[in-house]
Amino acid sequence: MSSPRSPVSAAEVAAVRQPVDEASLLPPRVFHDPEVLVFEQEAWFARSWLCVGREEDAAEAGQYFLATIAGEGVIVIRGRDGELRAFHNVCRHRGSLLVTEPAGRQVRFQCP
């Protein structure tokens, strides 16, 4: 997986990293530019472990909760073996949501 190209130039980054009395602020566009959002999602969120909830949110086998990461729905469920697992909240056949309730208990997930 190649690294996405940053929409913030090397010169803009260098200006921010100067000593405080010489540094400039990040350009305002980085806070609202969709291109920056896409870069952050690809460069950081898609490549790192992210906290989506707490262990006790799915304390017992079969308990699940939903989360959204970078616009993608995720089901986090505790398996019968006690392990937490995360899956895309979408059916592989039809692309339908598997779960709509934000939390609950489920033995198995199937296409709606």
Tab-separated table of C-alpha atoms in Angstrom:
chain	number	residue	atom	x	y	z
A	1	MET	CA	0.000	0.000	0.000
A	2	SER	CA	1.609	3.246	-1.099
A	3	SER	CA	1.473	6.366	1.013
A	4	PRO	CA	-1.076	8.947	-0.081
A	5	ARG	CA	0.296	12.329	-1.134
A	6	SER	CA	-0.250	15.086	1.442
A	7	PRO	CA	-2.347	18.054	0.293
A	8	VAL	CA	-0.268	20.240	2.638
A	9	SER	CA	3.013	21.287	1.044
A	10	ALA	CA	6.422	20.643	2.586
A	11	ALA	CA	6.904	24.424	2.867
A	12	GLU	CA	3.639	24.773	4.842
A	13	VAL	CA	4.675	21.992	7.206
A	14	ALA	CA	8.154	23.491	7.636
A	15	ALA	CA	6.654	26.907	8.469
A	16	VAL	CA	4.515	25.379	11.224
A	17	ARG	CA	7.488	23.528	12.734
A	18	GLN	CA	9.615	26.642	13.270
A	19	PRO	CA	10.321	27.980	16.779
A	20	VAL	CA	7.172	29.547	18.238
A	21	ASP	CA	8.238	33.147	17.655
A	22	GLU	CA	8.882	32.390	13.943
A	23	ALA	CA	6.225	29.773	13.172
A	24	SER	CA	3.069	30.317	11.187
A	25	LEU	CA	-0.290	28.626	11.664
A	26	LEU	CA	-1.627	25.821	9.535
A	27	PRO	CA	-3.415	27.173	6.482
A	28	PRO	CA	-7.159	27.538	7.245
A	29	ARG	CA	-8.100	25.160	4.395
A	30	VAL	CA	-6.727	22.158	6.315
A	31	PHE	CA	-9.712	22.407	8.661
A	32	HIS	CA	-12.407	22.194	5.968
A	33	ASP	CA	-10.881	20.959	2.702
A	34	PRO	CA	-12.376	17.576	1.657
A	35	GLU	CA	-9.018	16.658	0.085
A	36	VAL	CA	-7.347	16.978	3.501
A	37	LEU	CA	-10.038	14.777	5.068
A	38	VAL	CA	-9.500	12.064	2.448
A	39	PHE	CA	-5.736	12.256	3.008
A	40	GLU	CA	-6.139	11.893	6.789
A	41	GLN	CA	-8.497	8.945	6.389
A	42	GLU	CA	-6.096	7.143	4.034
A	43	ALA	CA	-2.826	8.101	5.744
A	44	TRP	CA	-3.805	7.620	9.376
A	45	PHE	CA	-7.216	6.132	10.067
A	46	ALA	CA	-7.001	3.339	7.491
A	47	ARG	CA	-3.509	2.304	8.652
A	48	SER	CA	-3.794	2.376	12.443
A	49	TRP	CA	-5.594	0.670	15.261
A	50	LEU	CA	-8.395	2.903	16.495
A	51	CYS	CA	-10.393	2.804	19.711
A	52	VAL	CA	-14.071	2.367	18.854
A	53	GLY	CA	-15.439	1.446	22.269
A	54	ARG	CA	-14.748	-0.203	25.569
A	55	GLU	CA	-14.412	-3.910	26.287
A	56	GLU	CA	-17.366	-3.828	28.647
A	57	ASP	CA	-19.584	-2.552	25.801
A	58	ALA	CA	-19.560	-6.192	24.623
A	59	ALA	CA	-18.818	-7.980	27.889
A	60	GLU	CA	-20.518	-11.305	27.153
A	61	ALA	CA	-20.493	-13.700	24.208
A	62	GLY	CA	-22.864	-12.509	21.496
A	63	GLN	CA	-23.005	-8.906	22.662
A	64	TYR	CA	-22.208	-6.361	19.965
A	65	PHE	CA	-22.104	-2.630	19.367
A	66	LEU	CA	-21.824	-0.518	16.241
A	67	ALA	CA	-19.148	2.047	15.447
A	68	THR	CA	-18.278	4.235	12.480
A	69	ILE	CA	-14.678	4.686	11.373
A	70	ALA	CA	-13.849	7.069	8.543
A	71	GLY	CA	-17.414	6.797	7.297
A	72	GLU	CA	-17.492	2.987	7.370
A	73	GLY	CA	-19.897	1.064	9.610
A	74	VAL	CA	-18.324	-1.570	11.861
A	75	ILE	CA	-19.827	-4.265	14.105
A	76	VAL	CA	-17.766	-5.133	17.188
A	77	ILE	CA	-18.849	-8.439	18.753
A	78	ARG	CA	-17.597	-10.736	21.487
A	79	GLY	CA	-17.288	-14.304	20.214
A	80	ARG	CA	-18.110	-17.498	22.081
A	81	ASP	CA	-14.381	-17.846	22.746
A	82	GLY	CA	-14.376	-14.483	24.564
A	83	GLU	CA	-12.453	-12.615	21.846
A	84	LEU	CA	-13.577	-9.256	20.496
A	85	ARG	CA	-13.809	-9.060	16.715
A	86	ALA	CA	-14.783	-6.315	14.285
A	87	PHE	CA	-16.476	-6.700	10.912
A	88	HIS	CA	-17.830	-4.370	8.250
A	89	ASN	CA	-21.537	-3.813	8.859
A	90	VAL	CA	-22.505	-4.779	5.339
A	91	CYS	CA	-23.711	-7.908	3.590
A	92	ARG	CA	-21.211	-9.293	1.067
A	93	HIS	CA	-23.993	-10.281	-1.333
A	94	ARG	CA	-26.279	-7.282	-1.502
A	95	GLY	CA	-24.413	-4.516	0.283
A	96	SER	CA	-27.216	-4.190	2.862
A	97	LEU	CA	-26.612	-3.226	6.473
A	98	LEU	CA	-26.459	-6.331	8.653
A	99	VAL	CA	-27.381	-4.546	11.882
A	100	THR	CA	-29.243	-1.294	12.536
A	101	GLU	CA	-29.628	-1.382	16.322
A	102	PRO	CA	-26.670	0.424	17.954
A	103	ALA	CA	-26.061	-2.443	20.415
A	104	GLY	CA	-27.510	-5.794	21.343
A	105	ARG	CA	-26.959	-9.532	21.380
A	106	GLN	CA	-26.763	-11.720	18.288
A	107	VAL	CA	-25.865	-15.376	17.771
A	108	ARG	CA	-25.030	-14.827	14.089
A	109	PHE	CA	-25.401	-12.135	11.482
A	110	GLN	CA	-27.167	-12.823	8.207
A	111	CYS	CA	-28.383	-10.923	5.174
A	112	PRO	CA	-31.615	-9.063	5.858
